[in-house]
Amino acid sequence: MAKIFIVAPDAPMEEAEQLKSRRTLSSGGIRLGVLDNSKSNADHLLNLIIDGVKKEFKVDSVVIKRKPASSRPATDQILDELAKEADLVVSAMAD
Amino acid sequence: MSSLATMLKAPGALHEVDDDPEAVFEFLCSKGWSDGLPVIPPTPDRVERMLSFCDRDFDKPVVKIPPRFGAATPIRVAANAVMAGCKPEYFPLVLLALEALAEEPYNLYGTQATTHPCTPMLIFNGPIAKEVGINAGHNAMGNYFRANASIGRAVRLALVNIGAAIPGTGDMATAGTPAKFSFCVAENEAASPWEPLHVELGFPKESSTVTVIAAEGPHNINDHESITAEGILTMVAGTMTITGSNNAYYAGQPCVAFGPEHAQTVAGDGMSKADVKQWLFERATLPMSRFSKEGIERRFRRKLPEQYATAPLDAPVRMVTKPEDLIVIVTGGAGKHSAYVPTFGNTRSVTRALKRADGELVKSIQELKRG
């Protein structure tokens, strides 16, 4: 059968930017960040995760931030605060 | 500027398939580039013809579409418009709608990825809607009319193919809505007793605009009996007040699309659009007790404490948080019906006017024809 060309209607995923800085854990323990998406049961799930992390690792501090609405991105302020106050961030949703 | 042929030499820009419509359709479906219905094969010649009404650089992204944040270049959008069955003169309106959807207040990421069954409702106003044949009369929200069907379809295909709103991964809608195939109307300005939507929003009457709403499918409002504004609006308010609506919880902008006959009756009693919005704001309410006990506790009291933490069970739950949030249009043909269109809630409508590259309003779609 004869062949034809068609134009691709899709778009490739752009390559993610490389991390601009390396995260190194402080010698004491983890500064754990938690981003709650504000769904009804997200806080319960995240508290279970916090308890689990604490059992496995030394945790110096926990900072919890909550999005005002689950269906909107976290604000720059929330992300900046998490970047400043946490070594790693757990983000999860539950409903 | 490079020629289209040069641009199509980019890796991945073209695919070779059997010269057979069914084979092309099978191929596109196998790649996930589909809404499930047959399409026109987007050959380079057809894409070039579609771009004959495009005054942009063909390979420069107009917007990026989440959740993949795929770059919506005119070439890629044109391929989707060909697939959808658009005429080339529809193409600027497809791009215009995508630009409106990408504005932050619309919340395209949230509306693409949500479990809620929302989809863009495209409302066109102004002379170009009539020029290209977007139906505002009988069955305006339904089938049959090529412009309504294919413009809305092209936008949805772009959201799927470029943005990766793929059911189950990028589009998590629990059950979705048939409106996801296409939801595109024009306002019936000639039959409306009120100023059209774009004029109400401050655009010149001679401008041509699209207003995008993150909409559910429409719900009919049948009222053959009422002969007063109060009667018709009572029926509208009754249709608006439903417990399962996101508009009961969020500051969304639902839409009442009056049929021309209902609109004439309401306006005939001296009510302006603002009066209608105020009336419905005050009366489209449900007592909180109509919601489940769990909903009252977990949604209203816990998540909206400023309004409901200690509110009595008969406290009114409003379907719009302020009167001006209600969008009112007139569309459709003869008959005693109107429609209510609930929304995603956490979204704002966006209206954009069609402009040339030099920023001037487009008065006729022919101004955008190349060459």
mmCIF file of N, CA and C in Angstrom, chain A residues 1-14 38-41 66 69-73, chain B residues 12-19 33 42 44 64 68 76 80 104-105 107 161-162 298 303 344 346:
data_model
loop_
_atom_site.group_PDB
_atom_site.id
_atom_site.type_symbol
_atom_site.label_atom_id
_atom_site.label_comp_id
_atom_site.label_asym_id
_atom_site.label_seq_id
_atom_site.Cartn_x
_atom_site.Cartn_y
_atom_site.Cartn_z
ATOM 1 N N MET A 1 0.842 -1.204 0.000
ATOM 2 C CA MET A 1 0.000 0.000 0.000
ATOM 3 C C MET A 1 0.873 1.247 0.000
ATOM 4 N N ALA A 2 0.411 2.256 -0.696
ATOM 5 C CA ALA A 2 1.157 3.518 -0.726
ATOM 6 C C ALA A 2 1.236 4.119 0.678
ATOM 7 N N LYS A 3 2.236 4.922 0.875
ATOM 8 C CA LYS A 3 2.436 5.538 2.191
ATOM 9 C C LYS A 3 2.185 7.048 2.100
ATOM 10 N N ILE A 4 1.771 7.609 3.225
ATOM 11 C CA ILE A 4 1.672 9.072 3.336
ATOM 12 C C ILE A 4 2.314 9.492 4.646
ATOM 13 N N PHE A 5 2.598 10.768 4.746
ATOM 14 C CA PHE A 5 3.068 11.316 6.015
ATOM 15 C C PHE A 5 1.926 12.069 6.685
ATOM 16 N N ILE A 6 1.905 11.975 8.014
ATOM 17 C CA ILE A 6 0.981 12.822 8.782
ATOM 18 C C ILE A 6 1.792 13.610 9.808
ATOM 19 N N VAL A 7 1.261 14.763 10.156
ATOM 20 C CA VAL A 7 1.940 15.642 11.116
ATOM 21 C C VAL A 7 1.572 15.196 12.529
ATOM 22 N N ALA A 8 2.567 15.045 13.362
ATOM 23 C CA ALA A 8 2.328 14.617 14.740
ATOM 24 C C ALA A 8 1.504 15.672 15.478
ATOM 25 N N PRO A 9 0.376 15.260 16.076
ATOM 26 C CA PRO A 9 -0.443 16.234 16.802
ATOM 27 C C PRO A 9 -0.050 16.379 18.271
ATOM 28 N N ASP A 10 0.995 15.675 18.682
ATOM 29 C CA ASP A 10 1.358 15.702 20.099
ATOM 30 C C ASP A 10 2.561 16.618 20.312
ATOM 31 N N ALA A 11 2.959 16.721 21.553
ATOM 32 C CA ALA A 11 4.149 17.500 21.890
ATOM 33 C C ALA A 11 4.968 16.692 22.874
ATOM 34 N N PRO A 12 6.270 16.679 22.700
ATOM 35 C CA PRO A 12 7.089 15.909 23.632
ATOM 36 C C PRO A 12 7.141 16.577 24.999
ATOM 37 N N MET A 13 7.406 15.773 25.985
ATOM 38 C CA MET A 13 7.617 16.338 27.316
ATOM 39 C C MET A 13 8.969 17.042 27.330
ATOM 40 N N GLU A 14 8.970 18.251 27.842
ATOM 41 C CA GLU A 14 10.239 18.970 27.901
ATOM 42 C C GLU A 14 11.135 18.343 28.954
ATOM 43 N N SER A 38 -4.648 19.618 51.251
ATOM 44 C CA SER A 38 -5.910 20.078 51.861
ATOM 45 C C SER A 38 -7.115 19.208 51.539
ATOM 46 N N LYS A 39 -6.906 18.073 50.884
ATOM 47 C CA LYS A 39 -8.021 17.123 50.763
ATOM 48 C C LYS A 39 -8.365 16.586 52.152
ATOM 49 N N SER A 40 -9.563 16.006 52.265
ATOM 50 C CA SER A 40 -10.099 15.725 53.594
ATOM 51 C C SER A 40 -9.221 14.818 54.451
ATOM 52 N N ASN A 41 -8.603 13.823 53.866
ATOM 53 C CA ASN A 41 -7.824 12.887 54.669
ATOM 54 C C ASN A 41 -6.320 13.006 54.464
ATOM 55 N N ARG A 66 0.171 23.740 54.251
ATOM 56 C CA ARG A 66 -1.106 23.279 53.697
ATOM 57 C C ARG A 66 -1.519 24.200 52.557
ATOM 58 N N ALA A 69 -6.109 25.363 48.619
ATOM 59 C CA ALA A 69 -7.084 24.583 47.847
ATOM 60 C C ALA A 69 -6.345 23.462 47.134
ATOM 61 N N SER A 70 -6.959 22.285 47.130
ATOM 62 C CA SER A 70 -6.270 21.126 46.548
ATOM 63 C C SER A 70 -6.069 21.272 45.051
ATOM 64 N N SER A 71 -6.935 22.018 44.395
ATOM 65 C CA SER A 71 -6.900 22.061 42.938
ATOM 66 C C SER A 71 -6.123 23.249 42.386
ATOM 67 N N ARG A 72 -5.414 23.931 43.231
ATOM 68 C CA ARG A 72 -4.519 25.004 42.786
ATOM 69 C C ARG A 72 -3.102 24.662 43.202
ATOM 70 N N PRO A 73 -2.106 25.110 42.436
ATOM 71 C CA PRO A 73 -0.727 24.840 42.830
ATOM 72 C C PRO A 73 -0.393 25.531 44.160
ATOM 73 N N GLY B 12 10.520 13.675 14.929
ATOM 74 C CA GLY B 12 9.208 13.383 15.506
ATOM 75 C C GLY B 12 8.073 14.196 14.933
ATOM 76 N N ALA B 13 8.367 15.096 13.992
ATOM 77 C CA ALA B 13 7.311 15.973 13.469
ATOM 78 C C ALA B 13 6.396 15.251 12.491
ATOM 79 N N LEU B 14 6.907 14.221 11.837
ATOM 80 C CA LEU B 14 6.116 13.496 10.850
ATOM 81 C C LEU B 14 6.123 12.000 11.143
ATOM 82 N N HIS B 15 5.060 11.352 10.740
ATOM 83 C CA HIS B 15 4.990 9.892 10.839
ATOM 84 C C HIS B 15 4.519 9.345 9.492
ATOM 85 N N GLU B 16 5.110 8.237 9.090
ATOM 86 C CA GLU B 16 4.731 7.609 7.835
ATOM 87 C C GLU B 16 3.734 6.490 8.125
ATOM 88 N N VAL B 17 2.619 6.527 7.412
ATOM 89 C CA VAL B 17 1.566 5.529 7.629
ATOM 90 C C VAL B 17 0.998 5.109 6.283
ATOM 91 N N ASP B 18 0.247 3.998 6.293
ATOM 92 C CA ASP B 18 -0.431 3.564 5.074
ATOM 93 C C ASP B 18 -1.426 4.621 4.625
ATOM 94 N N ASP B 19 -1.516 4.789 3.307
ATOM 95 C CA ASP B 19 -2.412 5.799 2.743
ATOM 96 C C ASP B 19 -3.834 5.251 2.708
ATOM 97 N N TRP B 33 -3.531 9.402 20.349
ATOM 98 C CA TRP B 33 -3.839 10.743 19.841
ATOM 99 C C TRP B 33 -5.252 10.746 19.274
ATOM 100 N N PRO B 42 -4.067 14.248 9.335
ATOM 101 C CA PRO B 42 -3.382 15.558 9.323
ATOM 102 C C PRO B 42 -2.129 15.535 8.454
ATOM 103 N N PRO B 44 0.680 16.924 5.755
ATOM 104 C CA PRO B 44 1.327 18.241 5.679
ATOM 105 C C PRO B 44 0.548 19.242 4.830
ATOM 106 N N LYS B 64 1.720 26.733 26.619
ATOM 107 C CA LYS B 64 2.076 25.384 27.039
ATOM 108 C C LYS B 64 0.888 24.796 27.788
ATOM 109 N N ARG B 68 1.322 17.930 30.919
ATOM 110 C CA ARG B 68 2.654 17.677 30.362
ATOM 111 C C ARG B 68 3.418 18.977 30.109
ATOM 112 N N ARG B 76 1.398 22.134 15.610
ATOM 113 C CA ARG B 76 0.762 21.045 16.365
ATOM 114 C C ARG B 76 -0.734 21.300 16.542
ATOM 115 N N ASN B 80 -4.139 19.106 15.061
ATOM 116 C CA ASN B 80 -5.342 18.740 15.820
ATOM 117 C C ASN B 80 -6.601 19.333 15.193
ATOM 118 N N GLU B 104 -3.797 32.100 33.926
ATOM 119 C CA GLU B 104 -3.740 31.517 35.274
ATOM 120 C C GLU B 104 -5.103 31.401 35.966
ATOM 121 N N PRO B 105 -5.965 32.412 35.871
ATOM 122 C CA PRO B 105 -7.232 32.291 36.620
ATOM 123 C C PRO B 105 -8.074 31.081 36.217
ATOM 124 N N ASN B 107 -7.094 28.124 35.676
ATOM 125 C CA ASN B 107 -6.600 26.927 36.390
ATOM 126 C C ASN B 107 -6.624 25.701 35.494
ATOM 127 N N ASN B 161 -3.749 15.708 23.232
ATOM 128 C CA ASN B 161 -2.537 15.313 22.501
ATOM 129 C C ASN B 161 -1.322 16.150 22.874
ATOM 130 N N ILE B 162 -1.516 17.432 23.069
ATOM 131 C CA ILE B 162 -0.382 18.300 23.420
ATOM 132 C C ILE B 162 -0.199 18.357 24.936
ATOM 133 N N ARG B 298 -17.407 17.820 57.634
ATOM 134 C CA ARG B 298 -16.068 17.782 57.030
ATOM 135 C C ARG B 298 -15.872 18.866 55.983
ATOM 136 N N LYS B 303 -13.827 23.063 56.600
ATOM 137 C CA LYS B 303 -13.078 23.726 55.522
ATOM 138 C C LYS B 303 -13.541 25.150 55.239
ATOM 139 N N PHE B 344 -16.379 23.791 37.559
ATOM 140 C CA PHE B 344 -15.397 23.120 38.414
ATOM 141 C C PHE B 344 -15.315 23.776 39.801
ATOM 142 N N ASN B 346 -13.232 25.817 41.447
ATOM 143 C CA ASN B 346 -11.975 26.506 41.706
ATOM 144 C C ASN B 346 -11.361 26.966 40.383
#
